[in-house]
Short mmCIF file of C-alpha atoms and ligand atoms in Angstrom, two decimals:
data_model
loop_
_atom_site.label_atom_id
_atom_site.label_comp_id
_atom_site.label_asym_id
_atom_site.label_seq_id
_atom_site.Cartn_x
_atom_site.Cartn_y
_atom_site.Cartn_z
CA MET A 28 0.06 -0.07 0.08
CA ASN A 29 1.73 3.37 -1.18
CA LEU A 30 0.49 6.11 1.17
CA ASN A 31 3.29 8.56 0.76
CA ASN A 32 0.98 11.00 -0.81
CA LYS A 33 -1.60 11.04 2.11
CA HIS A 34 -1.66 13.79 4.83
CA VAL A 35 -2.97 13.19 8.56
CA THR A 36 -3.31 16.18 10.79
CA ILE A 37 -3.44 15.23 14.33
CA ILE A 38 -5.01 17.64 16.69
CA GLY A 39 -2.85 17.35 20.02
CA ALA A 40 0.85 16.42 20.78
CA GLY A 41 0.21 14.45 24.07
CA VAL A 42 1.33 10.77 24.38
CA ALA A 43 -1.58 9.59 22.31
CA GLY A 44 -1.00 12.38 19.46
CA LEU A 45 2.63 11.14 19.53
CA THR A 46 1.87 7.86 19.35
CA ALA A 47 -0.46 7.97 16.48
CA ALA A 48 2.31 9.96 14.95
CA CYS A 49 4.95 7.58 14.89
CA CYS A 50 2.58 4.55 13.72
CA LEU A 51 1.39 6.66 10.55
CA ALA A 52 4.97 7.96 9.85
CA ASP A 53 6.14 4.35 9.76
CA TRP A 54 3.70 3.99 6.91
CA ASP A 55 5.02 6.84 4.98
CA ILE A 56 2.06 9.10 5.64
CA HIS A 57 3.01 12.96 6.19
CA VAL A 58 1.92 13.96 9.97
CA SER A 59 1.39 17.58 11.06
CA VAL A 60 0.64 17.65 14.75
CA LEU A 61 -1.06 20.86 15.99
CA GLU A 62 0.22 21.46 19.75
CA LYS A 63 -1.31 24.52 21.59
CA THR A 64 1.24 24.96 24.14
CA PRO A 65 4.85 25.45 23.66
CA PHE A 66 5.73 21.93 24.70
CA PRO A 67 4.79 18.48 22.93
CA GLY A 68 4.22 15.64 25.38
CA GLY A 69 1.14 17.01 27.18
CA HIS A 70 0.56 15.65 30.69
CA ALA A 71 2.33 12.53 30.52
CA ILE A 72 5.76 14.60 29.81
CA GLN A 73 5.03 16.44 33.17
CA LEU A 74 5.01 13.47 35.42
CA THR A 75 7.82 12.33 37.40
CA CYS A 76 9.19 8.57 37.36
CA LYS A 77 8.07 6.73 40.60
CA ALA A 78 10.35 4.12 40.33
CA THR A 79 11.94 3.03 43.74
CA ASP A 80 14.58 0.47 43.98
CA THR A 81 12.52 -1.13 41.11
CA CYS A 82 10.29 -0.08 38.26
CA VAL A 83 6.96 0.15 39.55
CA LYS A 84 5.48 0.82 36.00
CA CYS A 85 3.40 3.85 36.28
CA GLY A 86 4.20 4.43 32.50
CA ALA A 87 5.78 8.27 32.89
CA CYS A 88 8.94 7.43 30.63
CA ILE A 89 6.78 6.08 27.54
CA ALA A 90 6.18 10.03 26.77
CA GLU A 91 9.50 11.05 26.59
CA VAL A 92 10.05 7.82 24.42
CA LYS A 93 7.44 8.69 21.98
CA LEU A 94 8.02 12.36 21.90
CA SER A 95 11.88 11.15 20.74
CA GLY A 96 10.50 9.12 18.24
CA ALA A 97 8.03 11.55 16.70
CA ILE A 98 10.59 14.22 16.62
CA ARG A 99 13.22 12.31 14.72
CA LYS A 100 10.78 10.88 12.22
CA PRO A 101 11.46 13.29 8.91
CA ASN A 102 7.89 13.10 7.79
CA VAL A 103 6.29 14.07 11.26
CA HIS A 104 5.77 17.87 11.68
CA ILE A 105 5.11 19.22 15.04
CA PHE A 106 3.59 22.96 15.35
CA THR A 107 3.81 24.20 19.07
CA GLY A 108 2.33 27.12 19.82
CA THR A 109 -0.30 26.46 17.34
CA GLN A 110 -4.33 26.00 17.32
CA MET A 111 -6.75 24.83 15.02
CA GLU A 112 -9.04 27.81 14.12
CA SER A 113 -11.34 25.88 11.80
CA ILE A 114 -11.97 22.94 9.26
CA SER A 115 -13.24 23.31 5.79
CA GLY A 116 -14.23 20.39 3.47
CA GLN A 117 -15.84 16.97 3.36
CA GLY A 118 -12.67 14.82 3.20
CA PRO A 119 -9.80 15.45 2.46
CA TYR A 120 -10.04 18.68 4.55
CA ARG A 121 -8.61 21.84 4.94
CA VAL A 122 -7.22 22.33 8.51
CA HIS A 123 -6.97 26.19 9.31
CA TYR A 124 -4.60 26.97 12.14
CA ARG A 125 -2.90 30.16 14.02
CA SER A 126 0.41 29.75 15.22
CA HIS A 127 2.91 31.74 17.78
CA SER A 128 6.17 31.45 17.31
CA PRO A 129 8.63 30.16 20.03
CA LEU A 130 9.76 32.62 22.65
CA VAL A 131 12.98 30.37 23.22
CA ASN A 132 15.05 29.82 20.41
CA ALA A 133 15.91 25.89 20.76
CA ASP A 134 19.16 25.81 18.58
CA ARG A 135 20.48 28.46 21.20
CA CYS A 136 19.19 27.22 24.34
CA ASN A 137 21.50 25.27 26.34
CA GLY A 138 19.39 24.92 29.18
CA CYS A 139 21.55 26.59 31.82
CA GLY A 140 18.53 27.48 33.69
CA ILE A 141 19.45 31.06 34.36
CA CYS A 142 16.08 32.56 33.05
CA PHE A 143 14.36 30.50 35.78
CA LYS A 144 15.83 31.82 38.47
CA LYS A 145 15.46 35.69 37.26
CA CYS A 146 11.68 35.29 36.35
CA PRO A 147 9.85 36.66 38.88
CA VAL A 148 6.53 34.81 38.16
CA PRO A 149 6.70 30.87 39.06
CA GLY A 150 5.70 28.56 36.64
CA THR A 151 5.99 30.89 33.66
CA ILE A 152 9.39 29.53 32.16
CA LEU A 153 8.91 25.67 31.88
CA GLN A 154 11.62 23.06 31.48
CA GLY A 155 10.52 20.20 29.37
CA GLN A 156 11.19 16.73 30.83
CA ALA A 157 12.87 15.04 27.96
CA PRO A 158 16.66 15.15 28.21
CA ARG A 159 16.62 12.84 24.95
CA VAL A 160 15.12 15.92 23.10
CA GLY A 161 17.77 18.27 24.48
CA PRO A 162 16.78 21.10 26.88
CA TYR A 163 13.17 22.16 26.30
CA VAL A 164 12.77 25.37 27.66
CA ALA A 165 9.48 27.61 26.77
CA ILE A 166 7.85 30.40 28.19
CA ARG A 167 4.15 30.81 28.77
CA ARG A 168 2.61 33.93 27.10
CA ASP A 169 -0.61 33.75 29.55
CA LEU A 170 1.82 34.29 32.60
CA CYS A 171 4.88 36.35 31.32
CA ARG A 172 5.15 39.76 32.58
CA TYR A 173 6.22 40.96 29.31
CA PHE A 174 3.06 40.59 27.55
CA ASP A 175 1.30 42.28 30.74
CA ASN A 176 2.79 45.61 30.38
CA ALA A 177 6.04 45.01 28.48
CA ALA A 178 7.97 46.25 31.53
CA CYS A 179 9.87 43.01 32.40
CA THR A 180 12.83 41.36 30.08
CA LEU A 181 14.60 40.10 33.07
CA CYS A 182 14.89 36.85 31.63
CA ARG A 183 16.00 37.95 28.01
CA ASP A 184 18.81 40.22 29.41
CA SER A 185 20.09 37.46 31.55
CA CYS A 186 20.50 34.99 29.06
CA PRO A 187 23.98 34.20 27.85
CA GLN A 188 23.18 32.78 24.83
CA GLY A 189 20.67 35.53 23.28
CA ALA A 190 18.10 32.62 23.19
CA ILE A 191 14.84 34.36 24.11
CA HIS A 192 13.20 37.09 22.01
CA PHE A 193 9.89 38.55 22.74
CA SER A 194 6.96 38.54 20.06
CA ASN A 195 3.61 38.26 19.91
CA GLU A 196 3.06 37.98 16.32
CA ALA A 197 1.05 34.84 15.27
CA THR A 198 0.67 33.26 11.53
CA ALA A 199 -1.94 32.09 10.01
CA GLY A 200 -1.75 29.02 8.00
CA GLU A 201 -3.89 26.15 6.14
CA LEU A 202 -2.89 21.97 5.75
CA LYS A 203 -4.27 19.39 3.39
CA ALA A 204 -5.73 16.47 5.65
CA ASP A 205 -7.02 13.22 4.05
CA ALA A 206 -7.73 12.48 7.68
CA VAL A 207 -7.94 14.40 10.89
CA LEU A 208 -7.23 12.80 14.38
CA VAL A 209 -8.52 14.51 17.49
CA ALA A 210 -5.96 13.79 20.37
CA THR A 211 -6.51 16.84 22.59
CA GLY A 212 -6.49 15.24 26.01
CA PHE A 213 -8.04 16.16 29.21
CA SER A 214 -8.08 19.03 31.43
CA PRO A 215 -7.32 18.48 35.30
CA TYR A 216 -10.01 19.35 37.59
CA ASN A 217 -9.37 22.91 39.10
CA PRO A 218 -10.22 22.32 42.55
CA ALA A 219 -10.70 25.93 43.78
CA ALA A 220 -14.32 25.49 44.41
CA LYS A 221 -13.75 22.82 46.93
CA PRO A 222 -13.55 22.99 50.57
CA TYR A 223 -9.80 22.51 51.02
CA GLY A 224 -8.31 26.12 50.29
CA TYR A 225 -6.54 25.50 46.82
CA GLY A 226 -5.54 28.91 45.70
CA LEU A 227 -5.57 30.20 49.30
CA PHE A 228 -3.15 27.87 51.34
CA GLN A 229 -0.14 27.18 49.58
CA ASN A 230 0.71 24.14 51.12
CA VAL A 231 -2.48 22.70 49.38
CA ILE A 232 -1.45 21.36 46.24
CA THR A 233 -2.70 19.52 43.34
CA SER A 234 -1.35 16.04 42.44
CA LEU A 235 -0.01 17.72 39.43
CA ASP A 236 1.89 20.35 41.29
CA ALA A 237 3.29 17.32 43.46
CA GLU A 238 4.95 15.82 40.33
CA ARG A 239 6.70 19.28 39.61
CA VAL A 240 7.81 19.33 43.18
CA LEU A 241 9.06 16.20 43.24
CA ARG A 242 10.86 16.39 39.84
CA ASP A 243 12.47 20.09 40.54
CA HIS A 244 13.27 19.14 43.88
CA TYR A 245 13.68 15.41 44.31
CA LEU A 246 12.19 15.84 48.06
CA MET A 247 8.35 16.85 48.73
CA LYS A 248 9.00 20.67 49.66
CA ARG A 249 6.57 22.89 51.16
CA PRO A 250 5.94 26.01 48.78
CA THR A 251 5.42 28.20 51.78
CA ASP A 252 9.08 27.49 53.32
CA GLY A 253 10.79 25.27 51.42
CA ARG A 254 11.05 22.62 54.03
CA THR A 255 10.54 19.17 53.27
CA ALA A 256 7.28 17.77 54.26
CA GLN A 257 7.61 15.38 56.56
CA ARG A 258 3.20 14.95 57.27
CA ILE A 259 1.70 14.56 54.11
CA ALA A 260 -2.31 13.81 53.16
CA PHE A 261 -3.45 12.62 49.80
CA ILE A 262 -6.89 13.28 49.45
CA GLN A 263 -8.46 11.49 46.48
CA CYS A 264 -11.08 11.57 43.96
CA VAL A 265 -11.17 15.51 44.07
CA GLY A 266 -13.50 16.00 41.07
CA SER A 267 -14.48 12.71 40.06
CA ARG A 268 -17.08 10.62 41.49
CA ASP A 269 -18.56 13.52 42.90
CA ALA A 270 -22.28 14.01 42.45
CA LYS A 271 -21.78 17.73 43.48
CA SER A 272 -19.94 18.78 40.84
CA GLY A 273 -21.91 16.34 38.17
CA HIS A 274 -18.49 14.19 37.45
CA LEU A 275 -19.74 10.79 38.79
CA TRP A 276 -17.09 9.08 36.61
CA CYS A 277 -13.76 7.67 38.21
CA SER A 278 -10.66 9.08 36.58
CA LYS A 279 -9.03 5.42 37.21
CA ILE A 280 -5.11 6.62 36.98
CA CYS A 281 -5.51 8.69 40.44
CA CYS A 282 -5.37 6.13 43.20
CA GLY A 283 -2.34 4.23 41.57
CA SER A 284 -0.54 7.54 40.61
CA SER A 285 -1.08 8.92 43.99
CA LEU A 286 0.08 5.63 45.83
CA ARG A 287 3.20 4.94 43.71
CA MET A 288 3.93 9.00 44.51
CA ALA A 289 3.47 8.22 47.91
CA ARG A 290 5.64 5.55 48.08
CA LEU A 291 8.35 7.36 46.13
CA ILE A 292 8.24 9.91 48.86
CA GLN A 293 8.86 7.43 51.44
CA SER A 294 11.72 6.13 49.49
CA ARG A 295 13.28 9.03 49.44
CA GLN A 296 12.14 10.65 52.79
CA GLU A 297 12.56 7.86 55.54
CA ASN A 298 10.55 9.72 58.20
CA ALA A 299 7.69 10.98 55.77
CA GLU A 300 4.10 9.97 57.37
CA ILE A 301 1.61 9.72 54.68
CA SER A 302 -2.39 9.69 55.31
CA PHE A 303 -4.41 8.69 52.29
CA PHE A 304 -7.90 9.54 52.24
CA TYR A 305 -10.22 7.50 49.70
CA ILE A 306 -13.62 6.10 48.83
CA ASP A 307 -12.29 3.11 47.69
CA VAL A 308 -9.00 2.12 45.89
CA GLN A 309 -9.18 1.42 42.43
CA THR A 310 -6.46 -1.32 41.42
CA PHE A 311 -6.39 -1.50 38.04
CA GLY A 312 -3.06 -2.63 36.13
CA LYS A 313 -0.53 -5.67 36.32
CA ASN A 314 0.78 -6.50 39.82
CA PHE A 315 -0.96 -3.62 41.30
CA HIS A 316 -2.51 -5.82 44.14
CA SER A 317 1.15 -6.44 45.36
CA PHE A 318 2.01 -2.98 45.41
CA TYR A 319 -1.09 -2.18 46.94
CA LYS A 320 -0.61 -4.64 49.80
CA GLU A 321 2.84 -2.99 50.48
CA ALA A 322 1.71 0.36 50.37
CA GLN A 323 -1.22 -0.41 52.77
CA GLU A 324 1.66 -1.57 55.32
CA ASN A 325 3.46 1.74 55.05
CA ILE A 326 0.91 4.02 54.46
CA LYS A 327 -1.96 5.36 57.01
CA MET A 328 -5.58 4.42 55.01
CA ILE A 329 -8.49 6.28 56.02
CA ARG A 330 -11.83 5.73 54.27
CA ALA A 331 -13.17 9.06 54.58
CA ILE A 332 -13.30 12.30 52.24
CA PRO A 333 -12.37 15.26 54.23
CA GLY A 334 -14.95 18.17 54.79
CA ASP A 335 -12.65 21.07 55.26
CA ILE A 336 -9.07 22.22 55.82
CA ILE A 337 -7.83 24.88 57.90
CA ASN A 338 -4.29 26.83 57.83
CA THR A 339 -3.56 26.94 61.44
CA LYS A 340 -1.49 30.06 62.88
CA MET A 341 1.89 27.73 62.57
CA ASP A 342 1.31 27.30 59.27
CA GLU A 343 0.19 23.57 59.37
CA LEU A 344 -3.02 22.12 57.75
CA GLN A 345 -5.75 20.88 60.11
CA VAL A 346 -7.75 18.30 57.69
CA ILE A 347 -11.15 17.80 59.27
CA TYR A 348 -12.89 14.53 58.53
CA PHE A 349 -15.55 12.04 59.57
CA ASP A 350 -14.25 8.85 61.26
CA PRO A 351 -16.32 5.90 59.73
CA ASP A 352 -14.54 3.62 62.50
CA THR A 353 -15.47 5.67 65.69
CA HIS A 354 -18.45 7.45 63.71
CA SER A 355 -17.23 10.93 64.86
CA SER A 356 -15.94 13.94 63.41
CA ARG A 357 -12.24 14.09 63.89
CA ASP A 358 -8.90 16.01 62.70
CA ALA A 359 -5.19 15.45 62.09
CA ILE A 360 -2.54 18.14 61.05
CA PHE A 361 -0.44 17.89 57.96
CA ASP A 362 2.56 19.75 56.57
CA LEU A 363 1.35 19.45 53.00
CA VAL A 364 -1.95 18.36 51.31
CA VAL A 365 -2.14 16.80 47.78
CA LEU A 366 -5.46 16.99 46.25
CA SER A 367 -5.73 14.18 43.73
CA VAL A 368 -7.43 15.84 40.89
CA GLY A 369 -9.72 14.17 38.29
CA LEU A 370 -9.22 13.91 34.13
CA MET A 371 -12.14 15.92 33.30
CA PRO A 372 -13.01 16.85 29.04
CA SER A 373 -10.72 19.14 28.02
CA ALA A 374 -11.69 22.79 27.94
CA GLY A 375 -11.83 23.25 24.21
CA ASN A 376 -13.93 19.59 23.79
CA ALA A 377 -17.42 21.64 22.96
CA ARG A 378 -15.82 24.11 20.05
CA MET A 379 -13.86 21.10 18.57
CA ALA A 380 -16.55 19.11 18.48
CA GLY A 381 -18.83 21.81 16.80
CA GLU A 382 -16.00 22.42 14.33
CA LEU A 383 -15.78 18.55 13.49
CA GLY A 384 -19.76 17.69 13.80
CA TRP A 385 -18.58 15.27 16.25
CA PRO A 386 -21.03 14.47 19.30
CA LEU A 387 -19.72 14.78 22.39
CA ASP A 388 -21.02 12.00 25.24
CA THR A 389 -23.15 13.17 28.03
CA GLN A 390 -19.98 14.07 30.14
CA GLY A 391 -18.67 16.26 27.52
CA PHE A 392 -16.07 13.69 26.46
CA MET A 393 -15.38 13.08 22.45
CA PRO A 394 -16.13 9.13 22.37
CA PRO A 395 -14.25 7.13 19.57
CA ARG A 396 -16.40 5.77 16.99
CA SER A 397 -17.41 2.58 18.53
CA SER A 398 -21.29 2.73 17.95
CA PRO A 399 -22.36 1.72 14.43
CA ASN A 400 -25.55 4.31 14.90
CA GLN A 401 -23.47 7.03 15.55
CA PRO A 402 -23.01 9.44 12.66
CA VAL A 403 -19.50 10.71 12.79
CA PRO A 404 -17.96 12.78 9.98
CA LYS A 405 -15.55 10.26 7.93
CA GLY A 406 -11.87 10.40 8.07
CA VAL A 407 -12.16 12.16 11.37
CA PHE A 408 -10.90 10.02 14.60
CA THR A 409 -10.44 10.39 18.28
CA ILE A 410 -7.98 9.05 20.98
CA GLY A 411 -6.43 8.77 24.32
CA THR A 412 -8.24 10.86 27.28
CA ALA A 413 -9.95 13.17 24.69
CA THR A 414 -12.20 10.03 24.57
CA GLY A 415 -12.35 9.81 28.44
CA PRO A 416 -10.16 8.96 31.58
CA MET A 417 -7.24 6.52 30.73
CA SER A 418 -3.89 5.58 31.59
CA ILE A 419 -0.42 6.51 29.54
CA ALA A 420 -0.34 2.96 28.48
CA GLU A 421 -4.45 2.73 27.63
CA SER A 422 -3.62 5.99 25.53
CA VAL A 423 -0.91 4.30 23.60
CA SER A 424 -2.93 1.62 22.78
CA SER A 425 -6.01 3.50 21.79
CA ALA A 426 -3.17 5.35 19.64
CA GLU A 427 -1.86 2.54 17.80
CA GLN A 428 -5.41 0.79 17.08
CA THR A 429 -6.92 3.90 15.69
CA ALA A 430 -3.41 4.72 13.78
CA PHE A 431 -4.44 1.21 11.87
CA GLU A 432 -7.98 2.28 11.69
CA ILE A 433 -6.59 5.48 9.58
CA ILE A 434 -4.14 3.76 7.37
CA HIS A 435 -7.25 1.37 6.46
CA PHE A 436 -9.06 3.97 5.79
CA LEU A 437 -6.32 6.02 3.77
CA GLY A 438 -5.78 2.54 1.97
CA GLU A 439 -9.25 2.07 0.70
CA ARG A 440 -9.49 5.84 -0.39
C1 LIG B 28 -1.78 14.12 38.15
C2 LIG B 28 -1.55 13.00 37.34
C3 LIG B 28 -0.85 12.01 37.43
C4 LIG B 28 -0.95 10.73 36.46
N1 LIG B 28 -0.13 9.69 36.58
C5 LIG B 28 -0.23 8.84 36.07
C6 LIG B 28 0.61 7.80 35.97
O1 LIG B 28 1.22 7.51 36.83
N2 LIG B 28 0.21 6.81 35.02
C7 LIG B 28 -0.65 7.10 33.71
O2 LIG B 28 -0.30 5.92 33.20
N3 LIG B 28 -1.10 7.77 33.47
C8 LIG B 28 -1.20 8.78 34.44
N4 LIG B 28 -2.07 10.21 34.58
C9 LIG B 28 -2.75 10.52 33.36
C10 LIG B 28 -1.91 10.51 32.01
O3 LIG B 28 -1.57 11.79 32.25
C11 LIG B 28 -2.73 10.43 30.39
O4 LIG B 28 -3.20 9.09 30.67
C12 LIG B 28 -1.87 10.90 29.35
O5 LIG B 28 -1.26 12.09 29.51
C13 LIG B 28 -3.12 10.70 28.31
O6 LIG B 28 -2.53 11.38 26.97
P1 LIG B 28 -3.21 12.02 25.76
O7 LIG B 28 -2.40 12.34 24.88
O8 LIG B 28 -4.67 11.75 25.55
O9 LIG B 28 -3.62 13.62 26.44
P2 LIG B 28 -2.86 14.64 27.29
O10 LIG B 28 -1.62 14.56 28.12
O11 LIG B 28 -3.54 15.87 27.68
O12 LIG B 28 -2.13 15.29 25.77
C14 LIG B 28 -3.00 16.26 24.97
C15 LIG B 28 -2.34 17.53 24.44
O13 LIG B 28 -3.42 18.19 23.36
C16 LIG B 28 -3.07 19.85 23.58
N5 LIG B 28 -4.53 20.11 23.18
C17 LIG B 28 -5.52 20.04 23.68
N6 LIG B 28 -6.56 20.98 23.07
C18 LIG B 28 -6.09 21.41 21.96
C19 LIG B 28 -6.38 22.47 20.91
N7 LIG B 28 -7.28 22.55 20.28
N8 LIG B 28 -5.30 22.54 19.91
C20 LIG B 28 -3.74 22.06 20.01
N9 LIG B 28 -3.57 21.16 20.64
C21 LIG B 28 -4.34 21.02 22.04
C22 LIG B 28 -2.57 19.90 24.82
O14 LIG B 28 -2.13 21.08 25.09
C23 LIG B 28 -1.77 18.32 25.18
O15 LIG B 28 -0.61 18.89 24.93
C24 LIG B 28 -2.00 11.23 35.48
C25 LIG B 28 -2.59 12.32 35.18
C26 LIG B 28 -2.33 13.18 36.09
C27 LIG B 28 -3.35 14.26 35.97
#
């Protein structure tokens, strides 16, 4: 089958989009991947490896493997800082996009990290976790003070390589696509509305924040004073299985991911005391049962979801919960609280679905074309967590399977 005159546009360069890009490229198909953020790799590239003395099969390393694979394929072109604007045609399609040029010149940047130290707004400069891909530094336009009032140029002025330039120019472009693949992933739940003080108490962080802390500092440091947290609480199901928010689904990955993180912390911080507040533990995955058994012996498991958190005068966190064993209200003091946030439909799903004519499910995800009665546009496909919560391994497998459906579709055409 000769497919070297075929073009596929993938929207989203997370682990699912990158996996599909590699599979399609192996069949000589020309692949364009549009990624709205400055980095390819999606959420998975932001995760930290949870291996202790052995691999615990968290899957975090898969994203980097897929990213370095996709970058090396000559027929895969990744457009970062790029959003799909609209789509026209009935197949083949024309995909119209708008692209911001990166603020950091990757050829000049040597990853020295001086810009991180100079930047006054934490989180504005991002370091990609992809050593195989080279230093991957990017600046978030939405947080950068240069774009606020054009006053701050500290990072640019301090860069010894002259790698940073500020420009807000956007270019528009168009791609021909014989097939379009939606791999726009998920949005992590924003827990600001929950009574846990997220956004008010700096030592209440999300599980995604915790991934960054461990990656950047190796130990679980408190944001307020940089002390290593000893007493740590994990609160599960924040935003998932939550009737109040209307999110009844289980996000599937949170229990495994948080327990692996808890054991990683204990392997690095001998005296860490970890409490795990949960509804019930979802033990998916091969060998997870034996890992879970061992985790239970080292972690205080509390089958309750806390009702409130108070920041004490001593800058500790008082967690209040209903103890199912004693049937009474109890509290416990922690240095740090990690909220295990659920996987929500990607913020742009409704717009994307409207543009493509793809029906959303009742939860707001874009389900795969599994139902024969479901009318979906020909040549449009969906994969990964754009379709619903799933792990990295499941996202990879959905991408591989769908890539073969696309190859079959293009071959027939
Ligand atoms: C805190 C946390 C911990 C986790 N831990 C684990 C774990 O230990 N093991 C595990 O297997 N899984 C874990 N996961 C789940 C894992 O992150 C997902 O399975 C994986 O990231 C899904 O990949 P994806 O490509 O489907 O989506 P994403 O990673 O969300 O990637 C989608 C990409 O599409 C881009 N995009 C979105 N909309 C557009 C648009 N309109 N135009 C262009 N680009 C767009 C996004 O910027 C993003 O880069 C964790 C998730 C969280 C939040």
